[in-house]
């Protein structure tokens, strides 16, 4: 099967496993809503059998192991988890396996092992490409580790992803954007962007209570993430996620920080607003704009905020707004009448 659309990902979370220590921002059980050590080969096999029996066989299906540093867990444990997926790969019901791991847990032998079990995508927890930010965050890896990991994986023909985090201790807008430039130059196939959150049980929670760490505001996080997304769009690198997946445990144990369950949509809405504003400002009246039906919510914005702002600027005067199922997403057809 040729992959033509976004994959349908079936995730399994191995919280904290393979991690040599706890990064200051991390409490994986809270982030994923899973318990450490919960997933084993039997559970993987049974869940896949149940989920795939009712799935659309025309979809590109991927199994993902997230939440820890997969290539850092004992090899026998890796074999158990990856081995449980093998029957589904051989039958064609699963088309790829992806994992997330630390940059310093990638080398030629690990890459060869993963490839032998059908892993085709490796996402690296980069977080930052600033030396001081990495040190302040307790990451324990270097910029050179990131560069070497991408080189190894790309040489072995893996699809690669880079996960960035904004708002870490010692970070700044300049440092974030420099990290983006460096990451883009490494040629990832995809990027994820997460704002740093203060979670109960994390070292960052202690720093927050002591007053030595101040998280980004939601507004600032949206502004910065929008700029990052626009940068990667210009470089032709897909941003496949912005913000953490909402879970009951995350919302329960969140102490502070720029969290919103629809963070990614808020970012997309901000970008869309800027695009529409520019188009409307240069459009002769009367006029009509046509948008994709699936873009209506990002066009309107949260609580119709975008519409209100455009109206207050007079940019909607004598403008008809239409939504079409045939319109390509994120594109705007503008015409003077």
Short mmCIF file of C-alpha atoms in Angstrom, two decimals:
data_model
loop_
_atom_site.label_atom_id
_atom_site.label_comp_id
_atom_site.label_asym_id
_atom_site.label_seq_id
_atom_site.Cartn_x
_atom_site.Cartn_y
_atom_site.Cartn_z
CA UNK A 1 0.00 0.00 0.00
CA UNK A 2 1.22 3.48 -0.86
CA UNK A 3 0.75 6.03 1.84
CA UNK A 4 -1.20 8.99 0.42
CA UNK A 5 -2.79 10.49 3.52
CA UNK A 6 -1.90 11.05 7.16
CA UNK A 7 -1.35 7.74 8.95
CA UNK A 8 -3.77 6.31 11.47
CA UNK A 9 -1.54 5.90 14.53
CA UNK A 10 -2.22 3.34 17.25
CA UNK A 11 -0.16 4.52 20.28
CA UNK A 12 1.22 2.52 23.17
CA UNK A 13 2.83 4.42 26.05
CA UNK A 14 5.91 3.16 27.88
CA UNK A 15 6.09 6.01 30.37
CA UNK A 16 9.63 6.88 31.56
CA UNK A 17 11.01 3.51 30.42
CA UNK A 18 14.49 3.73 28.94
CA UNK A 19 15.02 7.20 30.42
CA UNK A 20 18.29 7.47 32.40
CA UNK A 21 16.91 10.19 34.66
CA UNK A 22 13.99 12.57 35.03
CA UNK A 23 14.12 15.77 33.00
CA UNK A 24 12.94 18.77 34.99
CA UNK A 25 9.71 19.14 32.99
CA UNK A 26 8.75 15.50 32.94
CA UNK A 27 6.12 13.42 34.63
CA UNK A 28 5.19 10.92 31.94
CA UNK A 29 2.41 9.22 33.90
CA UNK A 30 0.62 12.56 34.07
CA UNK A 31 1.28 13.42 30.42
CA UNK A 32 0.14 10.10 28.97
CA UNK A 33 -2.40 9.06 31.56
CA UNK A 34 -0.70 5.65 31.66
CA UNK A 35 1.00 3.70 34.44
CA UNK A 36 4.65 2.76 34.16
CA UNK A 37 5.26 -0.81 33.01
CA UNK A 38 1.63 -1.34 32.05
CA UNK A 39 2.24 -2.35 28.42
CA UNK A 40 3.61 -5.77 27.50
CA UNK A 41 3.65 -7.86 24.35
CA UNK A 42 0.39 -9.61 25.15
CA UNK A 43 -1.44 -6.32 25.64
CA UNK A 44 0.00 -4.95 22.40
CA UNK A 45 -1.13 -8.00 20.43
CA UNK A 46 -4.60 -8.14 21.95
CA UNK A 47 -5.22 -4.42 21.48
CA UNK A 48 -4.06 -4.48 17.88
CA UNK A 49 -6.24 -7.48 17.09
CA UNK A 50 -9.30 -5.72 18.52
CA UNK A 51 -8.62 -2.31 16.98
CA UNK A 52 -7.64 -3.54 13.54
CA UNK A 53 -10.61 -5.88 13.24
CA UNK A 54 -12.91 -2.87 12.95
CA UNK A 55 -10.58 -0.47 11.10
CA UNK A 56 -10.67 0.62 7.48
CA UNK A 57 -8.15 -1.61 5.72
CA UNK A 58 -7.52 1.09 3.13
CA UNK A 59 -5.91 3.33 5.77
CA UNK A 60 -2.19 3.46 6.37
CA UNK A 61 -1.84 2.01 9.88
CA UNK A 62 1.10 2.67 12.17
CA UNK A 63 1.89 1.38 15.64
CA UNK A 64 3.73 3.87 17.82
CA UNK A 65 5.62 3.45 21.09
CA UNK A 66 5.68 6.81 22.86
CA UNK A 67 6.31 8.18 26.33
CA UNK A 68 9.79 6.89 27.06
CA UNK A 69 13.10 6.32 25.30
CA UNK A 70 12.31 3.14 23.40
CA UNK A 71 15.83 2.34 22.21
CA UNK A 72 17.07 2.73 25.79
CA UNK A 73 14.97 -0.03 27.33
CA UNK A 74 16.50 -3.54 27.58
CA UNK A 75 16.74 -5.25 24.21
CA UNK A 76 14.65 -8.22 25.35
CA UNK A 77 11.85 -5.84 26.27
CA UNK A 78 12.13 -4.14 22.87
CA UNK A 79 11.94 -7.54 21.19
CA UNK A 80 8.83 -8.40 23.20
CA UNK A 81 6.98 -5.23 22.20
CA UNK A 82 8.14 -5.12 18.59
CA UNK A 83 7.66 -8.87 18.22
CA UNK A 84 3.98 -8.50 19.13
CA UNK A 85 3.51 -6.28 16.08
CA UNK A 86 5.25 -8.60 13.61
CA UNK A 87 2.20 -10.76 12.70
CA UNK A 88 0.26 -7.61 11.83
CA UNK A 89 3.11 -6.28 9.70
CA UNK A 90 3.38 -9.57 7.83
CA UNK A 91 -0.36 -9.71 7.18
CA UNK A 92 -0.38 -6.12 5.92
CA UNK A 93 -2.79 -4.92 8.61
CA UNK A 94 -0.05 -2.65 10.01
CA UNK A 95 2.25 -0.80 7.62
CA UNK A 96 4.85 0.81 9.86
CA UNK A 97 6.16 1.08 13.42
CA UNK A 98 7.33 4.37 14.90
CA UNK A 99 9.12 5.00 18.14
CA UNK A 100 10.28 8.01 20.14
CA UNK A 101 13.63 8.04 21.88
CA UNK A 102 16.53 10.17 23.09
CA UNK A 103 19.14 11.40 20.61
CA UNK A 104 21.96 9.84 22.64
CA UNK A 105 20.28 6.43 22.43
CA UNK A 106 20.73 6.17 18.67
CA UNK A 107 23.70 4.52 16.99
CA UNK A 108 24.32 2.19 14.05
CA UNK A 109 23.68 -1.04 15.98
CA UNK A 110 20.45 0.26 17.53
CA UNK A 111 19.28 1.53 14.15
CA UNK A 112 19.98 -1.85 12.54
CA UNK A 113 18.08 -3.63 15.31
CA UNK A 114 15.04 -1.36 14.93
CA UNK A 115 15.06 -1.73 11.14
CA UNK A 116 15.14 -5.52 11.46
CA UNK A 117 11.83 -5.36 13.38
CA UNK A 118 10.06 -3.14 10.87
CA UNK A 119 10.51 0.24 12.56
CA UNK A 120 10.39 2.89 9.84
CA UNK A 121 9.99 6.15 11.78
CA UNK A 122 12.02 7.44 14.71
CA UNK A 123 11.10 10.63 16.53
CA UNK A 124 13.82 12.24 18.62
CA UNK A 125 13.17 14.16 21.81
CA UNK A 126 15.36 17.10 20.84
CA UNK A 127 13.55 19.71 23.01
CA UNK A 128 16.19 22.38 22.32
CA UNK A 129 19.34 22.90 20.31
CA UNK A 130 20.74 25.44 22.71
CA UNK A 131 23.54 24.19 24.96
CA UNK A 132 22.53 26.24 28.01
CA UNK A 133 18.83 25.35 27.73
CA UNK A 134 19.65 21.65 27.44
CA UNK A 135 21.82 21.84 30.55
CA UNK A 136 19.24 23.82 32.53
CA UNK A 137 16.57 21.28 31.60
CA UNK A 138 18.62 18.29 32.73
CA UNK A 139 18.43 16.60 29.36
CA UNK A 140 21.80 14.89 29.63
CA UNK A 141 22.48 14.95 25.89
CA UNK A 142 24.33 17.40 23.67
CA UNK A 143 23.67 19.17 20.39
CA UNK A 144 26.24 16.87 18.81
CA UNK A 145 24.21 13.86 19.98
CA UNK A 146 21.23 15.23 18.07
CA UNK A 147 23.26 15.80 14.92
CA UNK A 148 24.78 12.31 15.04
CA UNK A 149 21.38 10.68 15.65
CA UNK A 150 19.79 12.33 12.63
CA UNK A 151 22.79 11.40 10.47
CA UNK A 152 22.61 7.73 11.48
CA UNK A 153 18.85 7.47 11.04
CA UNK A 154 18.80 9.22 7.69
CA UNK A 155 21.70 7.10 6.42
CA UNK A 156 19.63 4.02 7.31
CA UNK A 157 16.58 5.49 5.47
CA UNK A 158 14.36 6.01 8.52
CA UNK A 159 11.77 8.74 8.48
CA UNK A 160 12.77 11.13 11.23
CA UNK A 161 10.95 13.53 13.53
CA UNK A 162 12.12 16.17 15.95
CA UNK A 163 10.24 17.14 19.09
CA UNK A 164 10.81 20.72 20.30
CA UNK A 165 9.73 22.29 23.58
CA UNK A 166 9.25 26.01 24.14
CA UNK A 167 9.41 27.86 27.47
CA UNK A 168 12.15 25.78 29.08
CA UNK A 169 14.37 27.33 31.79
CA UNK A 170 16.85 29.76 30.26
CA UNK A 171 15.02 29.80 26.95
CA UNK A 172 14.13 32.91 24.95
CA UNK A 173 12.49 33.71 21.65
CA UNK A 174 15.90 34.06 20.00
CA UNK A 175 17.10 30.73 21.36
CA UNK A 176 13.90 28.97 20.33
CA UNK A 177 14.13 30.24 16.77
CA UNK A 178 17.83 29.35 16.56
CA UNK A 179 16.88 25.82 17.64
CA UNK A 180 14.31 25.76 14.85
CA UNK A 181 16.89 26.87 12.28
CA UNK A 182 19.31 24.19 13.43
CA UNK A 183 16.67 21.48 13.47
CA UNK A 184 15.42 22.39 9.99
CA UNK A 185 18.98 22.15 8.67
CA UNK A 186 19.12 18.57 9.95
CA UNK A 187 16.28 17.67 7.57
CA UNK A 188 13.58 16.03 9.73
CA UNK A 189 10.53 14.66 7.97
CA UNK A 190 8.22 16.05 10.67
CA UNK A 191 8.21 18.16 13.83
CA UNK A 192 6.18 18.30 17.03
CA UNK A 193 6.00 21.41 19.20
CA UNK A 194 5.14 21.29 22.89
CA UNK A 195 4.97 24.15 25.41
CA UNK A 196 6.64 23.39 28.74
CA UNK A 197 4.03 22.78 31.43
CA UNK A 198 4.47 22.65 35.19
CA UNK A 199 3.24 19.23 36.31
CA UNK A 200 2.91 17.93 39.84
CA UNK A 201 5.67 15.49 40.57
CA UNK A 202 8.18 17.15 38.24
CA UNK A 203 11.29 19.07 39.29
CA UNK A 204 9.83 22.05 37.46
CA UNK A 205 7.00 22.12 40.00
CA UNK A 206 9.51 22.72 42.79
CA UNK A 207 11.19 25.49 40.79
CA UNK A 208 7.83 27.09 40.12
CA UNK A 209 6.90 27.07 43.80
CA UNK A 210 10.31 28.50 44.73
CA UNK A 211 9.84 31.29 42.20
CA UNK A 212 12.88 30.32 40.13
CA UNK A 213 10.84 29.36 37.06
CA UNK A 214 8.04 31.24 35.34
CA UNK A 215 6.13 29.45 32.56
CA UNK A 216 4.99 31.10 29.37
CA UNK A 217 1.53 32.60 29.32
CA UNK A 218 -0.95 30.96 26.97
CA UNK A 219 -0.91 34.03 24.72
CA UNK A 220 2.88 34.06 24.51
CA UNK A 221 3.01 30.32 23.82
CA UNK A 222 0.52 30.72 20.98
CA UNK A 223 2.49 33.60 19.47
CA UNK A 224 5.80 31.71 19.61
CA UNK A 225 4.34 28.44 18.35
CA UNK A 226 2.63 30.22 15.44
CA UNK A 227 5.98 31.71 14.39
CA UNK A 228 7.62 28.29 14.64
CA UNK A 229 4.85 26.68 12.61
CA UNK A 230 5.12 29.36 9.91
CA UNK A 231 8.89 28.87 9.77
CA UNK A 232 8.64 25.11 9.28
CA UNK A 233 5.86 25.59 6.72
CA UNK A 234 8.22 27.79 4.71
CA UNK A 235 10.88 25.07 4.93
CA UNK A 236 8.39 22.45 3.77
CA UNK A 237 8.60 20.44 7.01
CA UNK A 238 5.21 19.29 8.39
CA UNK A 239 4.36 20.16 11.98
CA UNK A 240 2.30 17.14 12.95
CA UNK A 241 1.33 18.23 16.45
CA UNK A 242 1.26 21.37 18.59
CA UNK A 243 0.48 20.95 22.29
CA UNK A 244 -0.02 17.87 24.44
CA UNK A 245 -2.86 15.44 23.93
CA UNK A 246 -5.51 16.17 26.59
CA UNK A 247 -5.86 13.51 29.29
CA UNK A 248 -7.75 13.47 32.56
CA UNK A 249 -4.52 13.06 34.54
CA UNK A 250 -2.85 15.95 32.73
CA UNK A 251 -5.70 18.32 33.48
CA UNK A 252 -5.87 17.10 37.09
CA UNK A 253 -2.17 17.48 37.86
CA UNK A 254 -1.36 20.58 35.82
CA UNK A 255 0.06 23.17 38.21
CA UNK A 256 0.78 26.03 35.79
CA UNK A 257 1.71 26.79 32.21
CA UNK A 258 0.19 27.42 28.77
CA UNK A 259 -2.17 24.49 28.50
CA UNK A 260 -5.31 24.40 26.39
CA UNK A 261 -7.03 21.22 25.17
CA UNK A 262 -7.26 22.75 21.68
CA UNK A 263 -3.82 24.37 21.70
CA UNK A 264 -3.01 23.30 18.14
CA UNK A 265 -6.27 24.69 16.77
CA UNK A 266 -5.68 28.00 18.54
CA UNK A 267 -2.28 28.25 16.87
CA UNK A 268 -3.74 27.39 13.47
CA UNK A 269 -6.50 29.94 14.04
CA UNK A 270 -3.96 32.66 14.80
CA UNK A 271 -2.03 31.90 11.61
CA UNK A 272 -5.23 31.78 9.55
CA UNK A 273 -6.34 35.12 10.94
CA UNK A 274 -3.12 36.80 9.82
CA UNK A 275 -3.49 35.28 6.36
CA UNK A 276 -7.14 36.33 5.96
CA UNK A 277 -6.44 39.83 7.29
CA UNK A 278 -3.78 40.37 4.64
CA UNK A 279 -6.01 39.09 1.84
CA UNK A 280 -8.99 41.20 2.90
CA UNK A 281 -6.87 44.33 3.28
CA UNK A 282 -5.89 44.17 -0.39
CA UNK A 283 -9.27 43.15 -1.83
CA UNK A 284 -11.48 45.57 -3.78
CA UNK A 285 -15.12 45.71 -2.61
CA UNK A 286 -17.66 44.25 -3.03
CA UNK A 287 -15.98 40.86 -2.76
CA UNK A 288 -16.34 37.24 -1.81
CA UNK A 289 -13.97 34.80 -0.14
CA UNK A 290 -14.41 31.04 -0.24
CA UNK A 291 -12.88 28.76 2.35
CA UNK A 292 -12.84 25.03 2.96
CA UNK A 293 -15.72 23.85 5.12
CA UNK A 294 -13.21 22.16 7.43
CA UNK A 295 -11.49 25.52 7.98
CA UNK A 296 -14.57 27.25 9.35
CA UNK A 297 -13.63 26.83 13.02
CA UNK A 298 -10.05 28.10 12.59
CA UNK A 299 -11.36 30.99 10.49
CA UNK A 300 -13.87 32.03 13.12
CA UNK A 301 -11.45 31.55 16.00
CA UNK A 302 -12.23 30.73 19.61
CA UNK A 303 -15.60 32.25 20.49
CA UNK A 304 -15.64 33.94 17.05
CA UNK A 305 -12.65 36.07 18.10
CA UNK A 306 -11.23 36.26 14.56
CA UNK A 307 -14.54 37.36 13.10
CA UNK A 308 -14.91 40.06 15.73
CA UNK A 309 -11.41 41.40 15.14
CA UNK A 310 -11.86 41.46 11.36
CA UNK A 311 -15.20 43.19 11.80
CA UNK A 312 -13.75 45.81 14.12
CA UNK A 313 -11.09 46.56 11.50
CA UNK A 314 -13.80 47.01 8.86
CA UNK A 315 -12.32 44.21 6.76
CA UNK A 316 -15.61 42.32 6.45
CA UNK A 317 -17.54 45.28 5.02
CA UNK A 318 -19.16 44.30 1.67
CA UNK A 319 -17.57 40.86 1.82
CA UNK A 320 -19.47 37.62 1.31
CA UNK A 321 -18.05 34.58 3.11
CA UNK A 322 -18.67 31.11 1.67
CA UNK A 323 -17.56 27.65 2.76
CA UNK A 324 -17.13 24.81 0.30
CA UNK A 325 -16.40 21.12 0.70
CA UNK A 326 -14.46 21.28 -2.56
CA UNK A 327 -12.06 23.99 -1.40
CA UNK A 328 -8.54 22.88 -0.46
CA UNK A 329 -7.81 23.29 3.24
CA UNK A 330 -5.83 26.37 4.28
CA UNK A 331 -6.35 27.99 0.88
CA UNK A 332 -8.54 31.04 0.31
CA UNK A 333 -10.31 31.89 -2.95
CA UNK A 334 -10.75 35.68 -3.03
CA UNK A 335 -12.54 37.56 -5.79
CA UNK A 336 -13.95 41.06 -6.32
CA UNK A 337 -17.55 41.13 -7.51
#
